[in-house]
Amino acid sequence: MDRRIKFRHLDAFVAIARAKSLKRGALQINLSQPAMSKTLKDLEDILGTTLMERDRSGVRLTAQGEVFLHYAEQSIAALQHGLTNIESLGKGTAVPLSVGAMPSVAAQFLPEAMAEFRDISPDTVLHIEEGPHSFLVDRLRRGALDLAVGRLGLPETMVGLTFTQLYSESVVFAVAPDHPLVGNPDLMAINDHLVVYPPKDAAIRPLVARFLISQGVALYDRRIESTSMAIGRALALGPGRAVWVISRGVVAADVAAGHLTILDIDTSPTAGPVGIMSRADADLSAAARLFSRILKDRGEAHGNPAGL
């Protein structure tokens, strides 16, 4: 390996590739845009090839860049795990387990699995991060997460990752019990109300878009795009009485408690697999394997209740 290649080269290259933008990549690793551009050029000079090409839409990887990205991600992930293990040994503590979860999983499926894991492995520090699919996948690729639990993403987002399905879940239209649409659940009429809609980086966005198109419904005009459970709940229950387009698991507890209700709309076409994601090249720790087994057992027990 050319000794001129440093970690900063790999970190910058991976950040640009994942953000598909030199500017956004620079922001992610707190580097100025000129410094980011120079770091990429230095790496390309060392390798003697062009890794990325720029156009008005951002940057795209060359064939050489696609190959190099796979190994750059592996290198960063391996180094991250090594640093984590060294830190843990120095403190005399167990190696922590970092798990990412999408909101629907964090709200309904994960808490019992976490409690069971703590009973079996009380010395393992369990670190949980919540976020949309794109955020979790990026953290997973960088080695900041050992596992991620959420919906299966589009094929291009899953390159280099494994996916083990746990259960299937649909998207629903949730509202306050006294919402005027409860007695008249019409997809067209929803456009007359404020809508909390999944943003572009949400895994359910393409499913919802295809569903609405199949029903002859255009993208809602009065929408606020957010994956935040707190924001969705506040807008659905607040004075605006928004219609919340969200995975069923996110609102399951509120529906059971009578705080929210689900409009009687057949959303079965939006059902999609929820599962465990990990890096294909990762050698999972004993803690990660244990947590995966607990999730799989609970996935089997979870089954497919209430139209999930």
Tab-separated table of C-alpha atoms in Angstrom:
chain	number	residue	atom	x	y	z
A	1	MET	CA	0.000	0.000	0.000
A	2	ASP	CA	1.221	3.504	-0.851
A	3	ARG	CA	2.264	5.061	2.456
A	4	ARG	CA	1.196	8.475	1.196
A	5	ILE	CA	-2.462	7.480	1.599
A	6	LYS	CA	-3.680	8.747	4.985
A	7	PHE	CA	-6.895	8.311	6.933
A	8	ARG	CA	-7.940	11.858	6.011
A	9	HIS	CA	-7.908	10.866	2.334
A	10	LEU	CA	-10.220	7.916	2.929
A	11	ASP	CA	-12.500	9.873	5.262
A	12	ALA	CA	-12.913	12.719	2.782
A	13	PHE	CA	-13.471	10.424	-0.193
A	14	VAL	CA	-16.134	8.342	1.593
A	15	ALA	CA	-17.896	11.464	2.889
A	16	ILE	CA	-18.146	12.955	-0.618
A	17	ALA	CA	-19.286	9.653	-2.130
A	18	ARG	CA	-22.065	9.147	0.428
A	19	ALA	CA	-23.249	12.758	0.338
A	20	LYS	CA	-22.990	12.846	-3.485
A	21	SER	CA	-21.737	16.381	-3.014
A	22	LEU	CA	-18.353	17.851	-2.192
A	23	LYS	CA	-19.976	20.657	-0.178
A	24	ARG	CA	-22.240	18.380	1.891
A	25	GLY	CA	-19.418	15.899	2.411
A	26	ALA	CA	-17.179	18.673	3.727
A	27	LEU	CA	-19.848	19.727	6.209
A	28	GLN	CA	-20.181	16.153	7.502
A	29	ILE	CA	-16.514	15.954	8.505
A	30	ASN	CA	-16.114	19.632	9.466
A	31	LEU	CA	-13.708	20.496	6.662
A	32	SER	CA	-13.722	23.548	4.401
A	33	GLN	CA	-14.746	22.991	0.786
A	34	PRO	CA	-11.337	24.037	-0.630
A	35	ALA	CA	-9.560	21.691	1.805
A	36	MET	CA	-11.956	18.877	0.862
A	37	SER	CA	-11.314	19.457	-2.842
A	38	LYS	CA	-7.530	19.444	-2.326
A	39	THR	CA	-7.689	16.250	-0.243
A	40	LEU	CA	-9.619	14.470	-3.001
A	41	LYS	CA	-7.182	15.693	-5.657
A	42	ASP	CA	-4.224	14.531	-3.565
A	43	LEU	CA	-5.772	11.072	-3.273
A	44	GLU	CA	-6.447	10.871	-7.011
A	45	ASP	CA	-2.858	11.971	-7.722
A	46	ILE	CA	-1.509	9.267	-5.414
A	47	LEU	CA	-3.685	6.607	-7.047
A	48	GLY	CA	-3.072	7.921	-10.538
A	49	THR	CA	-6.731	7.777	-11.508
A	50	THR	CA	-9.927	9.813	-11.375
A	51	LEU	CA	-12.281	8.646	-8.643
A	52	MET	CA	-15.069	11.193	-9.083
A	53	GLU	CA	-16.482	13.405	-11.786
A	54	ARG	CA	-18.403	16.604	-11.084
A	55	ASP	CA	-21.494	17.908	-12.867
A	56	ARG	CA	-24.295	20.317	-12.051
A	57	SER	CA	-26.149	17.709	-9.974
A	58	GLY	CA	-23.147	17.016	-7.737
A	59	VAL	CA	-20.498	14.311	-8.060
A	60	ARG	CA	-20.581	10.780	-9.366
A	61	LEU	CA	-18.131	7.939	-8.926
A	62	THR	CA	-16.120	6.598	-11.826
A	63	ALA	CA	-15.749	2.826	-12.203
A	64	GLN	CA	-12.450	3.101	-10.334
A	65	GLY	CA	-14.159	5.161	-7.644
A	66	GLU	CA	-16.866	2.538	-7.131
A	67	VAL	CA	-14.211	-0.144	-6.547
A	68	PHE	CA	-12.129	2.035	-4.232
A	69	LEU	CA	-15.171	3.115	-2.201
A	70	HIS	CA	-15.902	-0.459	-1.134
A	71	TYR	CA	-12.417	-0.936	0.317
A	72	ALA	CA	-12.195	2.564	1.772
A	73	GLU	CA	-15.385	1.920	3.753
A	74	GLN	CA	-14.026	-1.419	4.983
A	75	SER	CA	-10.820	0.258	6.137
A	76	ILE	CA	-12.616	3.020	8.053
A	77	ALA	CA	-15.013	0.559	9.678
A	78	ALA	CA	-12.175	-1.746	10.747
A	79	LEU	CA	-10.223	1.148	12.238
A	80	GLN	CA	-13.310	2.394	14.096
A	81	HIS	CA	-13.830	-1.027	15.668
A	82	GLY	CA	-10.185	-1.235	16.627
A	83	LEU	CA	-10.268	2.134	18.377
A	84	THR	CA	-13.488	1.207	20.191
A	85	ASN	CA	-12.003	-2.043	21.476
A	86	ILE	CA	-8.781	-0.363	22.626
A	87	GLU	CA	-10.740	2.315	24.493
A	88	SER	CA	-12.878	-0.308	26.193
A	89	LEU	CA	-9.861	-2.369	27.243
A	90	GLY	CA	-8.208	0.718	28.676
A	91	LYS	CA	-11.250	1.457	30.812
A	92	GLY	CA	-11.674	-2.148	31.877
A	93	THR	CA	-15.215	-2.248	30.510
A	94	ALA	CA	-17.027	-4.457	28.058
A	95	VAL	CA	-16.980	-3.478	24.373
A	96	PRO	CA	-20.127	-1.390	23.724
A	97	LEU	CA	-22.745	-2.337	21.175
A	98	SER	CA	-24.059	0.429	18.915
A	99	VAL	CA	-27.430	-0.127	17.259
A	100	GLY	CA	-29.337	2.216	14.963
A	101	ALA	CA	-33.109	2.131	14.644
A	102	MET	CA	-35.703	3.783	12.454
A	103	PRO	CA	-38.552	5.496	14.369
A	104	SER	CA	-41.146	2.735	13.904
A	105	VAL	CA	-38.719	0.157	15.298
A	106	ALA	CA	-37.528	2.365	18.145
A	107	ALA	CA	-41.108	3.089	19.207
A	108	GLN	CA	-42.592	-0.413	19.209
A	109	PHE	CA	-40.272	-3.310	18.510
A	110	LEU	CA	-36.927	-2.416	20.088
A	111	PRO	CA	-37.669	-1.658	23.782
A	112	GLU	CA	-38.482	-5.253	24.779
A	113	ALA	CA	-35.485	-6.559	22.843
A	114	MET	CA	-33.229	-4.079	24.669
A	115	ALA	CA	-34.592	-5.154	28.047
A	116	GLU	CA	-33.988	-8.825	27.258
A	117	PHE	CA	-30.459	-8.075	26.048
A	118	ARG	CA	-29.671	-6.184	29.281
A	119	ASP	CA	-30.832	-9.175	31.341
A	120	ILE	CA	-28.548	-11.544	29.441
A	121	SER	CA	-25.553	-9.227	28.988
A	122	PRO	CA	-25.652	-6.617	31.775
A	123	ASP	CA	-22.007	-5.565	31.350
A	124	THR	CA	-22.395	-4.535	27.717
A	125	VAL	CA	-23.030	-0.839	27.196
A	126	LEU	CA	-25.867	-0.607	24.679
A	127	HIS	CA	-25.856	2.576	22.605
A	128	ILE	CA	-29.002	3.308	20.541
A	129	GLU	CA	-29.276	5.908	17.776
A	130	GLU	CA	-32.537	6.796	16.051
A	131	GLY	CA	-32.821	8.229	12.558
A	132	PRO	CA	-33.994	7.791	8.964
A	133	HIS	CA	-32.682	5.099	6.633
A	134	SER	CA	-30.018	7.241	4.939
A	135	PHE	CA	-28.578	8.386	8.275
A	136	LEU	CA	-28.412	4.863	9.695
A	137	VAL	CA	-26.867	3.375	6.556
A	138	ASP	CA	-24.191	6.071	6.507
A	139	ARG	CA	-23.374	5.471	10.182
A	140	LEU	CA	-23.304	1.719	9.560
A	141	ARG	CA	-20.909	2.008	6.633
A	142	ARG	CA	-18.581	4.250	8.641
A	143	GLY	CA	-18.384	1.740	11.495
A	144	ALA	CA	-20.184	4.007	13.968
A	145	LEU	CA	-22.967	1.413	14.227
A	146	ASP	CA	-22.648	-2.349	14.571
A	147	LEU	CA	-26.226	-3.038	13.503
A	148	ALA	CA	-29.186	-1.065	12.216
A	149	VAL	CA	-32.837	-2.084	12.352
A	150	GLY	CA	-35.328	-0.643	9.911
A	151	ARG	CA	-37.019	-0.908	6.557
A	152	LEU	CA	-35.288	-2.377	3.524
A	153	GLY	CA	-34.002	0.512	1.433
A	154	LEU	CA	-33.729	0.899	-2.318
A	155	PRO	CA	-31.166	-1.446	-3.954
A	156	GLU	CA	-28.590	1.312	-4.485
A	157	THR	CA	-28.607	2.122	-0.751
A	158	MET	CA	-27.990	-1.487	0.272
A	159	VAL	CA	-24.761	-2.188	-1.621
A	160	GLY	CA	-22.244	-3.857	0.699
A	161	LEU	CA	-24.854	-4.492	3.389
A	162	THR	CA	-26.744	-7.583	4.515
A	163	PHE	CA	-30.439	-7.551	5.391
A	164	THR	CA	-32.293	-10.128	7.522
A	165	GLN	CA	-36.050	-9.639	7.546
A	166	LEU	CA	-37.820	-9.616	10.932
A	167	TYR	CA	-41.400	-8.725	9.959
A	168	SER	CA	-43.460	-6.680	7.512
A	169	GLU	CA	-45.020	-3.294	8.232
A	170	SER	CA	-47.371	-0.966	6.365
A	171	VAL	CA	-47.735	2.802	6.242
A	172	VAL	CA	-50.888	4.340	7.727
A	173	PHE	CA	-52.721	7.674	7.826
A	174	ALA	CA	-53.041	8.554	11.526
A	175	VAL	CA	-55.222	11.348	12.899
A	176	ALA	CA	-56.770	12.551	16.157
A	177	PRO	CA	-59.973	10.623	17.046
A	178	ASP	CA	-62.134	13.704	16.431
A	179	HIS	CA	-60.610	14.512	13.039
A	180	PRO	CA	-63.275	15.224	10.366
A	181	LEU	CA	-61.801	12.575	8.054
A	182	VAL	CA	-62.458	9.757	10.540
A	183	GLY	CA	-65.989	9.368	9.182
A	184	ASN	CA	-64.949	10.077	5.596
A	185	PRO	CA	-61.492	8.603	4.928
A	186	ASP	CA	-60.937	9.928	1.415
A	187	LEU	CA	-57.395	10.148	-0.012
A	188	MET	CA	-58.298	13.171	-2.140
A	189	ALA	CA	-59.870	14.998	0.824
A	190	ILE	CA	-56.618	14.657	2.781
A	191	ASN	CA	-55.219	17.441	0.573
A	192	ASP	CA	-57.580	19.866	2.332
A	193	HIS	CA	-55.724	19.296	5.598
A	194	LEU	CA	-52.195	19.729	6.905
A	195	VAL	CA	-50.166	16.568	6.225
A	196	VAL	CA	-47.031	15.298	7.966
A	197	TYR	CA	-45.277	13.515	5.114
A	198	PRO	CA	-42.098	11.380	4.978
A	199	PRO	CA	-39.081	13.348	3.643
A	200	LYS	CA	-36.974	12.290	0.689
A	201	ASP	CA	-34.460	10.347	2.780
A	202	ALA	CA	-37.156	8.266	4.497
A	203	ALA	CA	-37.389	4.608	3.449
A	204	ILE	CA	-41.193	4.799	3.288
A	205	ARG	CA	-41.248	7.817	0.937
A	206	PRO	CA	-41.132	5.768	-2.334
A	207	LEU	CA	-43.775	3.357	-0.998
A	208	VAL	CA	-46.149	6.201	-0.139
A	209	ALA	CA	-45.488	7.970	-3.442
A	210	ARG	CA	-46.225	4.830	-5.480
A	211	PHE	CA	-49.355	4.167	-3.444
A	212	LEU	CA	-50.732	7.666	-3.978
A	213	ILE	CA	-49.925	7.574	-7.710
A	214	SER	CA	-51.746	4.243	-8.029
A	215	GLN	CA	-54.782	5.885	-6.422
A	216	GLY	CA	-54.614	8.899	-8.738
A	217	VAL	CA	-53.573	11.247	-5.951
A	218	ALA	CA	-50.909	13.929	-6.441
A	219	LEU	CA	-48.342	14.869	-3.813
A	220	TYR	CA	-50.124	16.756	-1.052
A	221	ASP	CA	-49.679	20.528	-1.208
A	222	ARG	CA	-50.083	21.390	2.495
A	223	ARG	CA	-47.375	19.132	3.834
A	224	ILE	CA	-44.605	19.274	6.400
A	225	GLU	CA	-41.888	16.719	5.728
A	226	SER	CA	-40.453	15.105	8.849
A	227	THR	CA	-39.570	11.728	10.351
A	228	SER	CA	-39.648	13.132	13.878
A	229	MET	CA	-42.051	11.251	16.108
A	230	ALA	CA	-42.371	14.273	18.406
A	231	ILE	CA	-43.235	16.617	15.539
A	232	GLY	CA	-45.672	14.199	13.908
A	233	ARG	CA	-47.480	13.548	17.159
A	234	ALA	CA	-47.645	17.232	18.098
A	235	LEU	CA	-49.081	18.231	14.732
A	236	ALA	CA	-51.589	15.372	14.625
A	237	LEU	CA	-52.877	16.100	18.141
A	238	GLY	CA	-52.428	19.880	18.078
A	239	PRO	CA	-54.735	22.622	16.797
A	240	GLY	CA	-53.717	21.928	13.181
A	241	ARG	CA	-55.146	18.386	13.371
A	242	ALA	CA	-52.670	17.128	10.764
A	243	VAL	CA	-52.900	13.826	8.926
A	244	TRP	CA	-49.741	11.898	9.815
A	245	VAL	CA	-48.415	9.573	7.091
A	246	ILE	CA	-46.188	7.192	9.021
A	247	SER	CA	-45.234	3.567	9.629
A	248	ARG	CA	-47.793	1.772	11.747
A	249	GLY	CA	-45.290	0.895	14.456
A	250	VAL	CA	-44.609	4.548	15.250
A	251	VAL	CA	-48.223	5.210	16.255
A	252	ALA	CA	-49.118	1.763	17.619
A	253	ALA	CA	-48.944	2.819	21.279
A	254	ASP	CA	-50.962	6.008	20.717
A	255	VAL	CA	-53.594	4.091	18.760
A	256	ALA	CA	-53.866	1.464	21.508
A	257	ALA	CA	-54.263	4.229	24.095
A	258	GLY	CA	-56.930	6.004	22.034
A	259	HIS	CA	-54.867	9.139	21.476
A	260	LEU	CA	-54.734	8.582	17.719
A	261	THR	CA	-56.773	6.599	15.250
A	262	ILE	CA	-55.956	5.202	11.813
A	263	LEU	CA	-58.059	6.226	8.834
A	264	ASP	CA	-59.877	3.304	7.239
A	265	ILE	CA	-57.798	3.283	4.046
A	266	ASP	CA	-56.370	0.090	2.576
A	267	THR	CA	-52.635	0.756	2.644
A	268	SER	CA	-51.562	-2.869	2.263
A	269	PRO	CA	-49.617	-2.028	-0.951
A	270	THR	CA	-47.213	-0.005	1.239
A	271	ALA	CA	-46.242	-3.021	3.343
A	272	GLY	CA	-42.523	-3.603	3.336
A	273	PRO	CA	-39.898	-5.684	5.137
A	274	VAL	CA	-38.312	-4.492	8.380
A	275	GLY	CA	-35.082	-6.178	9.355
A	276	ILE	CA	-31.512	-6.147	10.632
A	277	MET	CA	-28.803	-4.474	8.576
A	278	SER	CA	-25.075	-4.968	8.952
A	279	ARG	CA	-21.970	-4.575	6.819
A	280	ALA	CA	-21.438	-7.591	4.605
A	281	ASP	CA	-17.734	-7.650	5.488
A	282	ALA	CA	-18.234	-7.164	9.236
A	283	ASP	CA	-17.113	-9.742	11.781
A	284	LEU	CA	-19.894	-9.230	14.322
A	285	SER	CA	-19.001	-9.255	18.000
A	286	ALA	CA	-20.565	-11.735	20.401
A	287	ALA	CA	-22.796	-8.934	21.703
A	288	ALA	CA	-23.976	-8.055	18.189
A	289	ARG	CA	-24.738	-11.702	17.435
A	290	LEU	CA	-26.668	-12.029	20.690
A	291	PHE	CA	-28.699	-8.902	20.003
A	292	SER	CA	-29.418	-10.123	16.466
A	293	ARG	CA	-30.675	-13.450	17.824
A	294	ILE	CA	-32.979	-11.685	20.292
A	295	LEU	CA	-34.339	-9.513	17.474
A	296	LYS	CA	-34.941	-12.557	15.260
A	297	ASP	CA	-36.776	-14.396	18.046
A	298	ARG	CA	-38.959	-11.371	18.695
A	299	GLY	CA	-39.489	-10.914	14.962
A	300	GLU	CA	-40.941	-14.412	14.742
A	301	ALA	CA	-43.190	-13.744	17.740
A	302	HIS	CA	-44.154	-10.336	16.320
A	303	GLY	CA	-45.590	-12.048	13.261
A	304	ASN	CA	-47.913	-9.870	11.253
A	305	PRO	CA	-50.485	-8.475	13.686
A	306	ALA	CA	-53.017	-5.764	12.953
A	307	GLY	CA	-52.067	-5.506	9.303
A	308	LEU	CA	-48.358	-4.947	9.928
